[in-house]
């Protein structure tokens, strides 16, 4: 969990203001952590994503012009194939342009600009900024710089910041897309009571942190399949309380799980740190024992599903790809509709309301 100490280097002083409870109303708010969400908020995003998907998967429509001229910038300071691109697709499916900035080689940082000044500059060009950083405090730092400039009366609007992955801390939009995927598999019936097994590095793999936090808020039972090299951090274990069980035994968890979530070894955080390098090697040994191939998959319930935020390495062998339990590609595709839902709701519009108004208008024309 990000702490005030962790972000104090940037003078960020008020987590409640930067990451407020969504409380049924995301309009204008930053989305920095799953901790901002209550159960009802998550179901609201799911309903929005469901409406979004009715538009994008209708080949005669492919989207809905709900936010023409709204500009979204996805600033990916770490590599990404899915998240940044999906954010751009999401705003474009809503009728507005999206811009993807990958890496910072061509940024004015090269001319000595501070990160805070860079963030404010981007806020003058856009209505929403999605940010991925290697540093835990990255999106919080951006949110603070932009909120401060707005408070000084310099920016005409407080541009919402969406966390697209902050170091080893969280990946909240991924987790929302993941539970949307699970909701589809469940035909939008209730999600509480499902057993979700989450496998891999629980210390540094940010998507797992957000998945665990969101599963708790939905009343799911979570089995964390851990390596001793990277167990579930204490703050997340405390948050989950009785919803969390921990094991070293992947096969036992596979037999019990309704949903299996696999993740990779995030050794990009090793750097020059000898302990992180040791952790990654230790984890590599665990991953060697966790590889799931087509034969191993057979022990799961026939109606269970397997997910992976991707990118994957060897932990999910390609021999599993044709199995109907593999929902990882659907999981990637689901992120478009969920990110449309997030963009829309944080910019103050509702796809659900728009669809209802359009349906009512069509009905009124029909009965004339
Ligand atoms: N799942 C995910 O965050 O993928 P990318 O790193 O490709 O964005």
XYZ file of C-alpha atoms and ligand atoms in Angstrom, residues 76 79-84 132 171 174 206 309-311, ligand 1:
22
model
C 3.432 5.116 -20.318
C 6.650 -0.551 -21.421
C 3.103 -1.562 -22.358
C 1.384 -3.408 -25.185
C -2.120 -3.538 -23.730
C -2.895 -0.846 -21.176
C -1.836 2.324 -22.998
C 2.125 4.284 -15.739
C -2.971 -1.718 -11.407
C -6.618 -4.042 -14.889
C 0.935 -4.981 -9.025
C -3.171 -10.112 -17.269
C -0.357 -10.776 -19.774
C 2.355 -10.442 -20.869
N -1.689 -6.257 -18.509
C -0.876 -5.222 -18.791
O -0.774 -4.244 -18.016
O -0.250 -5.320 -19.968
P 0.782 -4.255 -20.567
O 1.969 -4.231 -19.640
O 1.110 -4.758 -21.934
O 0.084 -2.915 -20.576
